[in-house]
């Protein structure tokens, strides 16, 4: 192994460790966490707790649920859903594999609720030794549409972005899209390259979201605040700007350590970061130096 491949391997390992820490359950006081419902449109809600926002479409045909946060919160989440509706949960859709989005799969799948997700979500959960009750029972490779509660609900796979199993859920009747973690308003783009995510794919996926949305579409991010298509455009433009800055520094012959030390996003960290781009830079560096 030459020096460069050794360093790249080191980057891969440290980014994997950072990822598992950042997506894992860590040490949290689960008892202190409240599940707060927010109404987005008629019959459409998201639940805020800790982890990814849970989407809920409620109507005469029952409840469509998107994601289920961390396992220790399942009973609280179920209680919060029951305060909104006593209808049965008909389907649980997973936007991607991270434990702050699928941690409750065993609980809800164990209740007999069919879990729906992309083929890659099923593959990766299976590879990670996930219990049978927590696995999707219906998987797809191309877009699928549910016809419930008087509207079409399109579940659309994205290019490899945050992971290689991301989906957007588009409630066409409500003009609302749940974007999973491809679009979050809390930090720079997060690319889990250990789960097949890519930065260039994230840009393509954001373009897909921009194309799917209209000027009045409400977008529920995986984490953060309700947004519009214009917010996604600004986020996508920021991502392109960060990539171009890093690319220029690579062209000047700088190493990842030098680029990180140069703080290429210092002037925009306050607006976009809430955290420095420490998780993004290694992935971006790796991807840009492997291009061509
Ligand atoms: Zn995620």
XYZ file of C-alpha atoms in Angstrom, residues 79-270:
192
model
C -49.027 7.056 21.652
C -48.531 10.334 19.742
C -50.033 8.777 16.607
C -53.011 7.503 18.603
C -53.705 11.054 19.814
C -54.098 12.103 16.173
C -56.093 9.131 14.883
C -57.342 5.715 16.004
C -57.293 4.397 12.436
C -55.000 1.470 11.614
C -51.508 2.181 10.290
C -51.696 0.740 6.767
C -48.092 1.159 5.594
C -44.770 2.270 7.044
C -42.385 3.686 4.446
C -38.644 3.983 5.198
C -36.843 6.924 3.527
C -33.431 5.249 4.123
C -31.567 2.927 6.507
C -30.228 5.150 9.304
C -31.239 4.139 12.837
C -32.779 7.538 13.567
C -35.266 6.743 10.762
C -35.785 2.957 10.969
C -35.057 2.244 14.642
C -38.746 1.611 15.325
C -39.140 -0.890 12.467
C -39.103 -3.937 14.764
C -41.825 -2.406 16.960
C -44.130 -1.322 14.143
C -43.270 -4.248 11.840
C -43.910 -6.533 14.811
C -47.463 -5.119 14.957
C -47.990 -6.500 11.455
C -47.677 -3.155 9.686
C -46.126 -3.739 6.250
C -42.821 -1.871 5.834
C -42.142 -0.462 2.363
C -38.675 0.629 1.206
C -36.204 0.496 -1.635
C -34.465 -2.758 -2.518
C -31.184 -1.269 -1.230
C -32.704 -0.560 2.197
C -33.702 -4.215 2.453
C -30.274 -5.375 1.241
C -28.296 -3.240 3.674
C -30.550 -3.961 6.647
C -30.238 -7.682 5.880
C -26.432 -7.416 5.572
C -26.358 -5.723 8.982
C -28.184 -8.629 10.601
C -31.471 -6.776 11.188
C -34.256 -8.782 12.870
C -36.910 -10.131 10.509
C -39.737 -8.051 12.001
C -37.766 -4.866 11.217
C -37.261 -5.693 7.543
C -39.335 -4.265 4.699
C -41.801 -6.784 3.254
C -42.378 -4.830 0.054
C -39.406 -3.355 -1.784
C -39.075 -1.510 -5.059
C -36.474 -0.403 -7.576
C -38.514 2.205 -9.447
C -41.159 4.661 -8.274
C -44.307 3.193 -6.736
C -47.626 4.922 -6.037
C -50.053 4.278 -3.185
C -53.680 5.234 -3.712
C -55.147 5.915 -0.300
C -57.060 8.641 1.525
C -58.209 10.192 -1.730
C -54.800 10.955 -3.125
C -51.817 9.507 -4.944
C -48.704 9.076 -2.824
C -45.641 8.628 -5.014
C -42.556 7.042 -3.501
C -39.640 8.061 -5.710
C -36.104 6.605 -5.509
C -33.312 9.180 -5.834
C -29.803 8.808 -7.300
C -27.252 7.595 -4.666
C -27.191 10.645 -2.377
C -27.330 10.549 1.444
C -27.235 6.734 1.051
C -27.934 4.438 -1.912
C -31.467 3.773 -0.653
C -33.055 7.219 -0.368
C -36.657 7.894 -1.371
C -38.813 10.977 -1.616
C -42.469 10.593 -0.655
C -44.689 12.943 -2.645
C -48.241 13.485 -1.400
C -49.613 14.813 -4.658
C -53.054 15.759 -3.308
C -51.579 17.744 -0.410
C -48.670 19.185 -2.458
C -46.216 18.023 0.205
C -42.950 16.081 -0.177
C -41.132 14.252 2.635
C -37.515 14.445 1.482
C -35.769 12.180 3.992
C -32.179 13.156 4.730
C -31.185 14.153 1.195
C -32.539 17.533 2.254
C -32.020 18.673 5.846
C -32.022 22.258 7.070
C -29.708 21.693 10.020
C -26.275 21.345 8.440
C -24.249 20.838 5.297
C -25.210 17.880 3.084
C -24.428 14.613 4.849
C -23.138 11.877 2.556
C -22.866 8.418 4.127
C -20.424 6.907 1.656
C -20.234 3.746 3.776
C -23.890 3.212 2.823
C -23.446 4.018 -0.847
C -24.127 7.756 -0.702
C -22.295 10.129 -3.061
C -21.906 13.889 -3.233
C -22.498 14.140 -6.984
C -25.564 11.934 -6.549
C -26.758 14.305 -3.827
C -26.649 17.172 -6.317
C -28.638 15.100 -8.827
C -31.106 14.091 -6.105
C -31.586 17.714 -5.046
C -32.232 18.620 -8.683
C -34.840 15.835 -8.796
C -36.516 17.307 -5.697
C -36.479 20.782 -7.277
C -38.056 19.311 -10.435
C -40.733 17.417 -8.486
C -41.731 20.431 -6.386
C -43.857 23.361 -7.469
C -43.575 26.940 -6.192
C -46.097 26.240 -3.414
C -44.986 22.729 -2.440
C -44.229 22.215 1.243
C -41.106 20.132 1.818
C -40.629 18.205 5.054
C -36.867 17.803 5.536
C -35.399 14.751 7.248
C -34.289 17.121 10.010
C -35.048 20.811 10.458
C -37.854 23.146 9.489
C -40.572 23.037 6.832
C -39.214 24.389 3.568
C -40.069 25.380 0.014
C -38.600 24.657 -3.398
C -36.650 27.925 -3.165
C -35.029 26.689 0.061
C -33.927 23.504 -1.731
C -32.511 25.554 -4.610
C -30.462 27.644 -2.153
C -29.245 24.475 -0.401
C -28.290 22.881 -3.746
C -26.471 26.049 -4.846
C -24.564 26.103 -1.545
C -23.566 22.448 -2.059
C -22.227 23.266 -5.535
C -20.303 26.239 -4.122
C -18.701 24.082 -1.395
C -17.737 21.445 -3.967
C -16.190 24.054 -6.253
C -14.186 25.611 -3.407
C -12.810 22.217 -2.357
C -12.123 21.314 -5.974
C -10.042 24.480 -6.470
C -7.978 23.696 -3.363
C -7.374 20.149 -4.609
C -6.242 21.613 -7.939
C -3.721 23.701 -5.971
C -2.284 20.422 -4.652
C -3.631 20.672 -1.111
C -4.175 17.564 1.007
C -7.364 16.894 2.938
C -5.643 18.010 6.137
C -4.571 21.278 4.508
C -8.040 21.861 3.054
C -9.700 21.197 6.410
C -7.239 23.550 8.123
C -7.936 26.231 5.485
C -11.624 26.221 6.561
C -12.959 26.721 3.037
C -16.515 27.364 4.286
C -15.634 29.716 7.162
C -17.661 32.603 5.714
C -20.839 30.501 5.364
C -20.549 28.175 8.385
C -22.811 30.376 10.485
